[in-house]
mmCIF file of C-alpha atoms and ligand atoms in Angstrom:
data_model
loop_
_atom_site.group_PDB
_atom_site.id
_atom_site.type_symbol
_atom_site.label_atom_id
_atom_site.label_comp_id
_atom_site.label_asym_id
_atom_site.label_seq_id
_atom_site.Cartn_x
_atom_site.Cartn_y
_atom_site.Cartn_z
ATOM 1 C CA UNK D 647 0.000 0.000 0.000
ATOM 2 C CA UNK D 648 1.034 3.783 -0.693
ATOM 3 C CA UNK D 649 2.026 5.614 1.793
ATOM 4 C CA UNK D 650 -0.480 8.332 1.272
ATOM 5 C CA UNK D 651 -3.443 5.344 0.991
ATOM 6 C CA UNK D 652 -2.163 3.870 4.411
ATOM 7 C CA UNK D 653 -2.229 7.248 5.837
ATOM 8 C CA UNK D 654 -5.657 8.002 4.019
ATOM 9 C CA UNK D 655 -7.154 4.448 6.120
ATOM 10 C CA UNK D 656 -5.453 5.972 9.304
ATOM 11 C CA UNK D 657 -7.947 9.004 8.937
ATOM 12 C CA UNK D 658 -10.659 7.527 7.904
ATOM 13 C CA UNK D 659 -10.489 4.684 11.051
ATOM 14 C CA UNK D 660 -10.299 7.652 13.354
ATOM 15 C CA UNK D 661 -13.043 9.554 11.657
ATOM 16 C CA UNK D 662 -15.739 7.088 11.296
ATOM 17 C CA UNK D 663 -17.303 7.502 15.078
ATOM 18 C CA UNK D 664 -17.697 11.255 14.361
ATOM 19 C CA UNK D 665 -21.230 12.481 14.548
ATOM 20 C CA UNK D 666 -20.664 15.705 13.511
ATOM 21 C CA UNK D 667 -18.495 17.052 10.872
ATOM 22 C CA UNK D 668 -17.369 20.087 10.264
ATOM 23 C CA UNK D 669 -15.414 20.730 6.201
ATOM 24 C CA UNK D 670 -13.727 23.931 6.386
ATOM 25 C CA UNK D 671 -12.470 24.709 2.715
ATOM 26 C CA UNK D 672 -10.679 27.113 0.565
ATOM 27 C CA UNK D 673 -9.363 28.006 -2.834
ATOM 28 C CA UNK D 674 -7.117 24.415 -3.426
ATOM 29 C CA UNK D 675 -10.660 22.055 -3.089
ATOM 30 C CA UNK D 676 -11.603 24.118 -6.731
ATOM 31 C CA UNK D 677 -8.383 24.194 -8.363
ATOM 32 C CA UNK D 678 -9.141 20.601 -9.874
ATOM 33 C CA UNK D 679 -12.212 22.794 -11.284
ATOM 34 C CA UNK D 680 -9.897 24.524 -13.354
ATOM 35 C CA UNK D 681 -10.463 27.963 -11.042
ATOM 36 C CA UNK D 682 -6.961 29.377 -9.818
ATOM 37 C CA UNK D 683 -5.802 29.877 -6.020
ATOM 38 C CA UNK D 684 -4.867 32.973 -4.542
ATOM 39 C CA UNK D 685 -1.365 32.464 -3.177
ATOM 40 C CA UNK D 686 -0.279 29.844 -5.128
ATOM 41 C CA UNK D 687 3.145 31.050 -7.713
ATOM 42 C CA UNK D 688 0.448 30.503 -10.320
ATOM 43 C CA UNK D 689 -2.745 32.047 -7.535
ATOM 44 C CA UNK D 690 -4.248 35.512 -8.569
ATOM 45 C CA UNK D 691 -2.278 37.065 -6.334
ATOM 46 C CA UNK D 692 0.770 36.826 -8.185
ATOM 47 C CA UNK D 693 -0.827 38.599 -11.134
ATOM 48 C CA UNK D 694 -3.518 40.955 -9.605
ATOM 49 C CA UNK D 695 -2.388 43.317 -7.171
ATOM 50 C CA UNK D 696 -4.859 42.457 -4.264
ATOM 51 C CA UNK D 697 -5.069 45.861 -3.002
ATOM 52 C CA UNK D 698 -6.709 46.926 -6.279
ATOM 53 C CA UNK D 699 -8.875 44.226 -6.305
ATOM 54 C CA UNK D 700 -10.044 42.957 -2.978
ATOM 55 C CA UNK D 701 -10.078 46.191 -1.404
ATOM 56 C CA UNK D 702 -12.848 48.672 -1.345
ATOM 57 C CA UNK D 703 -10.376 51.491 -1.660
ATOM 58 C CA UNK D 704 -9.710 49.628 -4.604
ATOM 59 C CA UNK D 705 -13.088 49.903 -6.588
ATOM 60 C CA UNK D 706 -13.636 53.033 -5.279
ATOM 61 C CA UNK D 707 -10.755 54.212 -7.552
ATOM 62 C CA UNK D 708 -10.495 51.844 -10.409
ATOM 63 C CA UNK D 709 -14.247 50.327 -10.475
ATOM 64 C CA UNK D 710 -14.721 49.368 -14.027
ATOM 65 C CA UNK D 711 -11.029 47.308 -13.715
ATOM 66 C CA UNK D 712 -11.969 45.573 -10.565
ATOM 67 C CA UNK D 713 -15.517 45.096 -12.416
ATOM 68 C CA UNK D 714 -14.376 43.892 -15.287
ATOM 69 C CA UNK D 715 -12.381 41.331 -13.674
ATOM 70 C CA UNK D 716 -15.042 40.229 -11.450
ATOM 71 C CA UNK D 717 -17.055 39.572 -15.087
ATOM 72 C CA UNK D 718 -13.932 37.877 -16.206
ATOM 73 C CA UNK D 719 -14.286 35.381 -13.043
ATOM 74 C CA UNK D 720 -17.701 34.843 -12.893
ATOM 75 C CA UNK D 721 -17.368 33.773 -16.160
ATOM 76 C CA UNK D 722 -14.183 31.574 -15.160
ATOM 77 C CA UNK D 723 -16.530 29.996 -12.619
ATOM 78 C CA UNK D 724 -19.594 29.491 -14.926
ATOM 79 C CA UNK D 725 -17.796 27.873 -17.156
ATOM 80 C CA UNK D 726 -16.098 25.246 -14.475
ATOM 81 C CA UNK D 727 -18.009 22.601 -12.715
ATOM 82 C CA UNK D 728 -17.483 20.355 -9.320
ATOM 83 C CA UNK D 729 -14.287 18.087 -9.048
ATOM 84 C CA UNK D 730 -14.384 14.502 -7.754
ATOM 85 C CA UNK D 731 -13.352 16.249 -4.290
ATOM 86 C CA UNK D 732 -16.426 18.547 -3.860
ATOM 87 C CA UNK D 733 -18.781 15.829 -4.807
ATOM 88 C CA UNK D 734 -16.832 13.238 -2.535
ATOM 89 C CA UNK D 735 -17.485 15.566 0.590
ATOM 90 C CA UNK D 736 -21.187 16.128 -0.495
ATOM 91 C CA UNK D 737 -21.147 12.357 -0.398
ATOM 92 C CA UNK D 738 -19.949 12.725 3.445
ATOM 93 C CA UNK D 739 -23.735 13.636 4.834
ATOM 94 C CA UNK D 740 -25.173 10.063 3.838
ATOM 95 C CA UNK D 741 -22.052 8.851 6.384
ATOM 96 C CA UNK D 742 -22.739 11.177 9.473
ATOM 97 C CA UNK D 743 -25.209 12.743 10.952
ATOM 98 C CA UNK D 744 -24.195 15.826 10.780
ATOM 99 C CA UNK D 745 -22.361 17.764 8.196
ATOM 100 C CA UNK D 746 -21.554 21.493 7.433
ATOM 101 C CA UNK D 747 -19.385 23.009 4.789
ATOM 102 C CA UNK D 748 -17.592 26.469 5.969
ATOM 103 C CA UNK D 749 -16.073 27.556 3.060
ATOM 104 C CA UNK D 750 -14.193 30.704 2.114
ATOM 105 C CA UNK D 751 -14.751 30.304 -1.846
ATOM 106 C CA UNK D 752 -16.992 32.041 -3.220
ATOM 107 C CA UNK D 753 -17.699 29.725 -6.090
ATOM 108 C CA UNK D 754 -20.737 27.718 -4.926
ATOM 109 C CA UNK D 755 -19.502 24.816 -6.204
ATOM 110 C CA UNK D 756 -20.383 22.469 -3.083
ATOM 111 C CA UNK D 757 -23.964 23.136 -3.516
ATOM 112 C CA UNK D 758 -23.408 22.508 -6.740
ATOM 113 C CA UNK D 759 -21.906 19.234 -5.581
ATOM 114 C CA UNK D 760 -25.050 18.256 -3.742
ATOM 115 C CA UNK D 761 -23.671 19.459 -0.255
ATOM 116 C CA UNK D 762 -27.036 20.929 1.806
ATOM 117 C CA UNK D 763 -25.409 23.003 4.688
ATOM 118 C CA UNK D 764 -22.710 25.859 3.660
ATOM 119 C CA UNK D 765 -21.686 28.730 4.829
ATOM 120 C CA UNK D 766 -20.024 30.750 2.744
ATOM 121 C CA UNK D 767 -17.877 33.384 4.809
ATOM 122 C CA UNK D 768 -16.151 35.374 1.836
ATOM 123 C CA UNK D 769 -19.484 35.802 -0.027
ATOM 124 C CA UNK D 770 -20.604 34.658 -2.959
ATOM 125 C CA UNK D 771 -20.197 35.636 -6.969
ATOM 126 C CA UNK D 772 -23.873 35.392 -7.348
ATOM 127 C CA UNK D 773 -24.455 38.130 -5.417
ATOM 128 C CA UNK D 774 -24.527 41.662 -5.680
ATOM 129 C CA UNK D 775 -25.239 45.083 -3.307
ATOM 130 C CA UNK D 776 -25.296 48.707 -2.966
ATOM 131 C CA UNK D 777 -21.781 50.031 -2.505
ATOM 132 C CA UNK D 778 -23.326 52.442 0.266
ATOM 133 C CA UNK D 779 -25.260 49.816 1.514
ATOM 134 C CA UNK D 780 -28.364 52.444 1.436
ATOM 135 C CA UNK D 781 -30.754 50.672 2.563
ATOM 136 C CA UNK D 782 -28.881 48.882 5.109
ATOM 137 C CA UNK D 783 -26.237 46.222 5.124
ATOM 138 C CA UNK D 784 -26.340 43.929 3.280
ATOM 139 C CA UNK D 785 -28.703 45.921 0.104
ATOM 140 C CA UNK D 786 -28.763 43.265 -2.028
ATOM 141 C CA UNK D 787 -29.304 44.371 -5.586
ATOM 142 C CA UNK D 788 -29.890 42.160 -8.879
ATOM 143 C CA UNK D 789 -27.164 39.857 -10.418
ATOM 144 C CA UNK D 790 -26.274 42.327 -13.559
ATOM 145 C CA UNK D 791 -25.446 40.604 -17.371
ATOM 146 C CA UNK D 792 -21.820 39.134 -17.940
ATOM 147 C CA UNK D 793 -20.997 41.855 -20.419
ATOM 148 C CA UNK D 794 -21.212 45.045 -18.744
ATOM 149 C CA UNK D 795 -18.053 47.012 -18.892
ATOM 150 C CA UNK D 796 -18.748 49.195 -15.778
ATOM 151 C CA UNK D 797 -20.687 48.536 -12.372
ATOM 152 C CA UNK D 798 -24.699 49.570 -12.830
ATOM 153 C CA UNK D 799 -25.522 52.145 -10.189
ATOM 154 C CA UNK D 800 -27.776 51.299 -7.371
ATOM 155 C CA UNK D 801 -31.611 52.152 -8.484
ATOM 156 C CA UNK D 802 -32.337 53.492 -4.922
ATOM 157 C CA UNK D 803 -29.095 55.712 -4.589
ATOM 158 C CA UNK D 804 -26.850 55.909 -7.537
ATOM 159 C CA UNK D 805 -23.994 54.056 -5.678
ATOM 160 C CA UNK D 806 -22.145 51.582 -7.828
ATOM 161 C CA UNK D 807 -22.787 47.624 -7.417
ATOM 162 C CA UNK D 808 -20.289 45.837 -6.040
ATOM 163 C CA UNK D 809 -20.257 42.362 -5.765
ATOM 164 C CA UNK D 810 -21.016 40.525 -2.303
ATOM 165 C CA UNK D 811 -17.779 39.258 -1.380
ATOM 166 C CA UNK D 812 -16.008 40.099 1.550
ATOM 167 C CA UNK D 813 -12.821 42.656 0.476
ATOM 168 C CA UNK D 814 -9.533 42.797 2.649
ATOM 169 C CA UNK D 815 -10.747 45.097 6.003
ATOM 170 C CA UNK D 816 -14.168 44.177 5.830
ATOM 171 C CA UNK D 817 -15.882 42.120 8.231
ATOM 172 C CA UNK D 818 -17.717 38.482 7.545
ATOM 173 C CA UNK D 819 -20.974 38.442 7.363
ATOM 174 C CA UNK D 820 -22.093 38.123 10.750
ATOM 175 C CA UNK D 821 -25.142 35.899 11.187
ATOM 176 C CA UNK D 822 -22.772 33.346 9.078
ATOM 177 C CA UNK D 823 -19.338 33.905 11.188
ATOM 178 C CA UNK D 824 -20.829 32.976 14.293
ATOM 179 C CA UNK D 825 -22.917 30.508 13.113
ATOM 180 C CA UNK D 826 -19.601 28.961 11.516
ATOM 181 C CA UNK D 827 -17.904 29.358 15.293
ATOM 182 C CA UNK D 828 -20.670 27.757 16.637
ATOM 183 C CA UNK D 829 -20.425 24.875 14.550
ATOM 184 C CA UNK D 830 -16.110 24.810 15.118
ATOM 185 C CA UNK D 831 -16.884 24.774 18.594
ATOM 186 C CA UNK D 832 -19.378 21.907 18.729
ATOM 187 C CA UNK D 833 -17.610 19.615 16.181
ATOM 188 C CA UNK D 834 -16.619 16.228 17.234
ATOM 189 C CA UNK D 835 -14.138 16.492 13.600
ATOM 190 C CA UNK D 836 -13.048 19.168 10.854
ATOM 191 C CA UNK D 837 -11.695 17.918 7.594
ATOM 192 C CA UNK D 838 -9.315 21.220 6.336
ATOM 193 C CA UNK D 839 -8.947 21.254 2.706
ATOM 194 C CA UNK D 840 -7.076 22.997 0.454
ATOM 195 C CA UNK D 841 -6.614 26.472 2.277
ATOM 196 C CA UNK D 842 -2.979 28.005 2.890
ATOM 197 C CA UNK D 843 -5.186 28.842 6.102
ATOM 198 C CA UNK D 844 -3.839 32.646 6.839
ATOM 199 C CA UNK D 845 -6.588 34.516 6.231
ATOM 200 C CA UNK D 846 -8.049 35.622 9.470
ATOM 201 C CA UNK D 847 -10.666 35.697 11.082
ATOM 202 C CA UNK D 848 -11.326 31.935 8.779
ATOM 203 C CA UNK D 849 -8.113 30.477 9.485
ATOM 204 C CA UNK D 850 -9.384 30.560 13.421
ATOM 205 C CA UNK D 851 -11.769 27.570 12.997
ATOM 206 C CA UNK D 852 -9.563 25.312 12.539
ATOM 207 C CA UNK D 853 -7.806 26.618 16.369
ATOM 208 C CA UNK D 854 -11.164 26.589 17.835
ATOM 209 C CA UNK D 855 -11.576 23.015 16.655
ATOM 210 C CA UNK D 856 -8.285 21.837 18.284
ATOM 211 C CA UNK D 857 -8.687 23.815 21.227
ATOM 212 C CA UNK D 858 -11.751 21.494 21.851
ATOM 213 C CA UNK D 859 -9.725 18.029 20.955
ATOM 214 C CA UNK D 860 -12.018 17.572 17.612
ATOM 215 C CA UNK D 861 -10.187 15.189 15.255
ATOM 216 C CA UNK D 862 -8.583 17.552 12.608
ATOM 217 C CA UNK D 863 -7.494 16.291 9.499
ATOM 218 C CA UNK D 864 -5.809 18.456 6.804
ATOM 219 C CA UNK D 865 -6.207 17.714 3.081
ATOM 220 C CA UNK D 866 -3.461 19.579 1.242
ATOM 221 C CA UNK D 867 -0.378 19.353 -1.597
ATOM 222 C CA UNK D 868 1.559 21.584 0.575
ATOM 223 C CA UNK D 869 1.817 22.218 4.613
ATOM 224 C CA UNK D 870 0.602 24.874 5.819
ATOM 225 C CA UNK D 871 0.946 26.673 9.325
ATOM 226 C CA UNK D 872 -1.728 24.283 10.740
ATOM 227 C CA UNK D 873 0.209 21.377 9.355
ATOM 228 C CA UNK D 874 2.425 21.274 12.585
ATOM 229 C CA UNK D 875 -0.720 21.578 14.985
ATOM 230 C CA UNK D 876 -3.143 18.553 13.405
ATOM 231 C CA UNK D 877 -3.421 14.825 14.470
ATOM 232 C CA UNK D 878 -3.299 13.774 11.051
ATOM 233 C CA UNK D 879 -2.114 15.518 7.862
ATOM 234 C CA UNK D 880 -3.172 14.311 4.427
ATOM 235 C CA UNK D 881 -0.671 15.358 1.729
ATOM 236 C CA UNK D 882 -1.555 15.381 -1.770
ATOM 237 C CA UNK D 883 -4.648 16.996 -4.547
ATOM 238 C CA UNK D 884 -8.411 16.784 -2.891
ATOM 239 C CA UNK D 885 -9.284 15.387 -6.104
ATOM 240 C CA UNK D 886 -7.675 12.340 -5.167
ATOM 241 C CA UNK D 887 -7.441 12.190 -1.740
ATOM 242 C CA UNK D 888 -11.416 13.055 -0.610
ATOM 243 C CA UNK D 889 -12.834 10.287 -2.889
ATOM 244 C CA UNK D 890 -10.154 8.133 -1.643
ATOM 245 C CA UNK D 891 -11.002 9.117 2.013
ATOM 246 C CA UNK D 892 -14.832 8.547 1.772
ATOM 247 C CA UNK D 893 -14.037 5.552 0.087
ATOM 248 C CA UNK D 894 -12.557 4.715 2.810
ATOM 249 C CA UNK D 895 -14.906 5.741 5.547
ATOM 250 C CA UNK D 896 -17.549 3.349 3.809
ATOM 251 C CA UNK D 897 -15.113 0.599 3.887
ATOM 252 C CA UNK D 898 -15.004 1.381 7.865
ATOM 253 C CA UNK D 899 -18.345 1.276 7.969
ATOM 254 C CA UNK D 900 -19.333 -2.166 6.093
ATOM 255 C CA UNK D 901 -16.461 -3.434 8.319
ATOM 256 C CA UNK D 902 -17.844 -2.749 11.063
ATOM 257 C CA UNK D 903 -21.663 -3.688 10.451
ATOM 258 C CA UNK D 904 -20.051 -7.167 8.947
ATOM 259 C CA UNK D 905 -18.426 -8.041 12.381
HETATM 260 P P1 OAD N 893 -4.830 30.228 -0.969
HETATM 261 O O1 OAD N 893 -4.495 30.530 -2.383
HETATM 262 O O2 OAD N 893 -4.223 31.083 0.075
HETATM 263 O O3 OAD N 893 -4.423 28.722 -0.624
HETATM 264 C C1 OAD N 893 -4.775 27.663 -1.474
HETATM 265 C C2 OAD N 893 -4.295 26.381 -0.855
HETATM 266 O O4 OAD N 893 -4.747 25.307 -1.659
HETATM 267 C C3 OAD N 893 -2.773 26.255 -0.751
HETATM 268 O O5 OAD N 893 -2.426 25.898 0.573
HETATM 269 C C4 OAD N 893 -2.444 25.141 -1.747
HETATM 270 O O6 OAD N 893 -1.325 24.339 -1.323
HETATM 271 C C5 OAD N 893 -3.718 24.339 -1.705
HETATM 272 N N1 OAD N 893 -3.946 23.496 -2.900
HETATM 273 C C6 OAD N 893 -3.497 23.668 -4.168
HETATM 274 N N2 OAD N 893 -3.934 22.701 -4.961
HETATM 275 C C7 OAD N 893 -4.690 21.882 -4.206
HETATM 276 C C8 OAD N 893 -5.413 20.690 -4.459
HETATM 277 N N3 OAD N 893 -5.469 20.146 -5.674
HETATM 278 N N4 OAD N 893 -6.080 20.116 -3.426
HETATM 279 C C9 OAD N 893 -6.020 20.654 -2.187
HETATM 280 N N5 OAD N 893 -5.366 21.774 -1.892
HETATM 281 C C10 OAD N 893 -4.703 22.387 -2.882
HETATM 282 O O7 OAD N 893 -6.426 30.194 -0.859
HETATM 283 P P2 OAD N 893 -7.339 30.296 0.454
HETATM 284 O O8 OAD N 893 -6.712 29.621 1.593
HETATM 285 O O9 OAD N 893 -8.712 29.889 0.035
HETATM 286 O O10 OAD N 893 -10.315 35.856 0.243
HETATM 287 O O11 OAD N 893 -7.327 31.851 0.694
HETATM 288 C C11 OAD N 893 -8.188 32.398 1.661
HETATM 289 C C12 OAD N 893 -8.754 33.701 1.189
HETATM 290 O O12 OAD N 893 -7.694 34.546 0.702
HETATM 291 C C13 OAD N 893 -9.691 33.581 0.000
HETATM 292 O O13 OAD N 893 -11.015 33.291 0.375
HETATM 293 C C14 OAD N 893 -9.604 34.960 -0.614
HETATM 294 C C15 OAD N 893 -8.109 35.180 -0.529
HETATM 295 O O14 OAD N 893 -7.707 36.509 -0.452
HETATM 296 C C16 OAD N 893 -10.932 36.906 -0.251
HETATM 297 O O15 OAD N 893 -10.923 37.177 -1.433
HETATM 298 C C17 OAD N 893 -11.635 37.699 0.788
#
């Protein structure tokens, strides 16, 4: 046996008694999608400046770029579809009785996937608002065409759209942040996948988690600052290693009914 498929059985022995599962995701689960990280040598980062484009100071000065490139990546994400690793961890709720996806993508491919529960905490690209938040935040405002070069203004105020994602400086959404806690809290495990995990305040669930003695298992090509801190480390592409893991966990499971 691999080493990576022994260490894959490890996690999956220790996570079958779970009863409540947290995934906490991030860019890496949808690079198999075809949709690029952030930090990555090849992530967005390298080529967008960040403070241009996740930054409200940002669109307040250069809105039609920072537009146009959110046009660019809706259409990036239209165009892409789940990976075996989303739909493996939608396939995790018929194996536990509880199961919520926290994930700081703003994709929506899980529910795509078939996963029920998620709470996205960077937003979402489906979603749009009122740059002054007029009518209170969040004033959510239609999803505008693909094709328009600069943001529509607000019908109530004027106010450009901006797309509901959460920009560096800006708090999460709050109902959805402490619901997210909550659930890091009360965990009995937290699979980690594919986030460099040093975005804050996100990159806290996985603390709370292990502050509690939840089983945390980390899903990832590269380590990452958590990678020191978790029982069990899992290194290598979701794609391969989720499916492999549930695979697993249902292997556990006839096991165990058989005996
Ligand atoms: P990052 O780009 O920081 O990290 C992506 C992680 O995915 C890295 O640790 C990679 O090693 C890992 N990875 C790459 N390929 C993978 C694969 N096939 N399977 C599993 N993992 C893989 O992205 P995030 O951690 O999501 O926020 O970044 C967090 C936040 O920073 C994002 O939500 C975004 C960004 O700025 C906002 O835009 C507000």
């Amino acid at each position: 046996m691999e080493d990576w498929q022994s260490q894959v059985s490890t996690a999956a022995y220790e996570l079958v008694t779970a009863r409540h599962v947290v995934i906490f995701t991030g860019a890496g689960v949808s690079k198999e999608s075809g949709i690029a990280t952030f930090r990555e040598r090849d992530g967005a980062w390298a080529k967008y400046d960040p403070r241009v484009y996740a930054t409200m100071e940002g669109f307040r000065r250069h809105p039609e770029q920072v537009w146009q490139w959110y046009n660019w990546r809706r259409q990036e994400i239209l165009k892409a579809g789940p990976n075996p690793a989303h739909r493996g961890l939608a396939e995790l709720e018929a194996l536990f009785p509880r199961v919520v996806v926290i994930t700081q993508n703003i994709d929506g491919l899980h529910q795509r996937a078939g996963s029920s529960t998620v709470l996205e905490l960077h937003g979402s690209f489906q979603r749009f608002r009122c740059s002054a938040d007029c009518r209170g935040h969040p004033t959510p405002l239609p999803e505008p065409p693909l094709d328009l070069p600069a943001p529509p203004p607000c019908p109530f105020c004027g106010a450009p759209t901006r797309p509901d994602v959460v920009w560096f400086g800006e708090l999460l959404p709050t109902e959805v942040w402490e619901q997210a806690v909550e659930e890091a809290l009360q965990c009995d495990a937290m699979l980690v996948v594919g986030t460099s995990g040093v975005v804050e305040p996100a990159a806290a669930l996985p603390r709370l988690a292990l502050q509690h003695s939840a089983l945390v298992i980390e899903v990832n090509p590269e380590p990452t600052p958590l990678t020191p801190r978790v029982p069990l480390y899992l290194s290598g592409p979701a794609g391969t290693l989720i499916p492999a893991l549930v695979a697993a966990v249902r292997r556990e499971r006839a096991g165990a009914s058989g005996s």
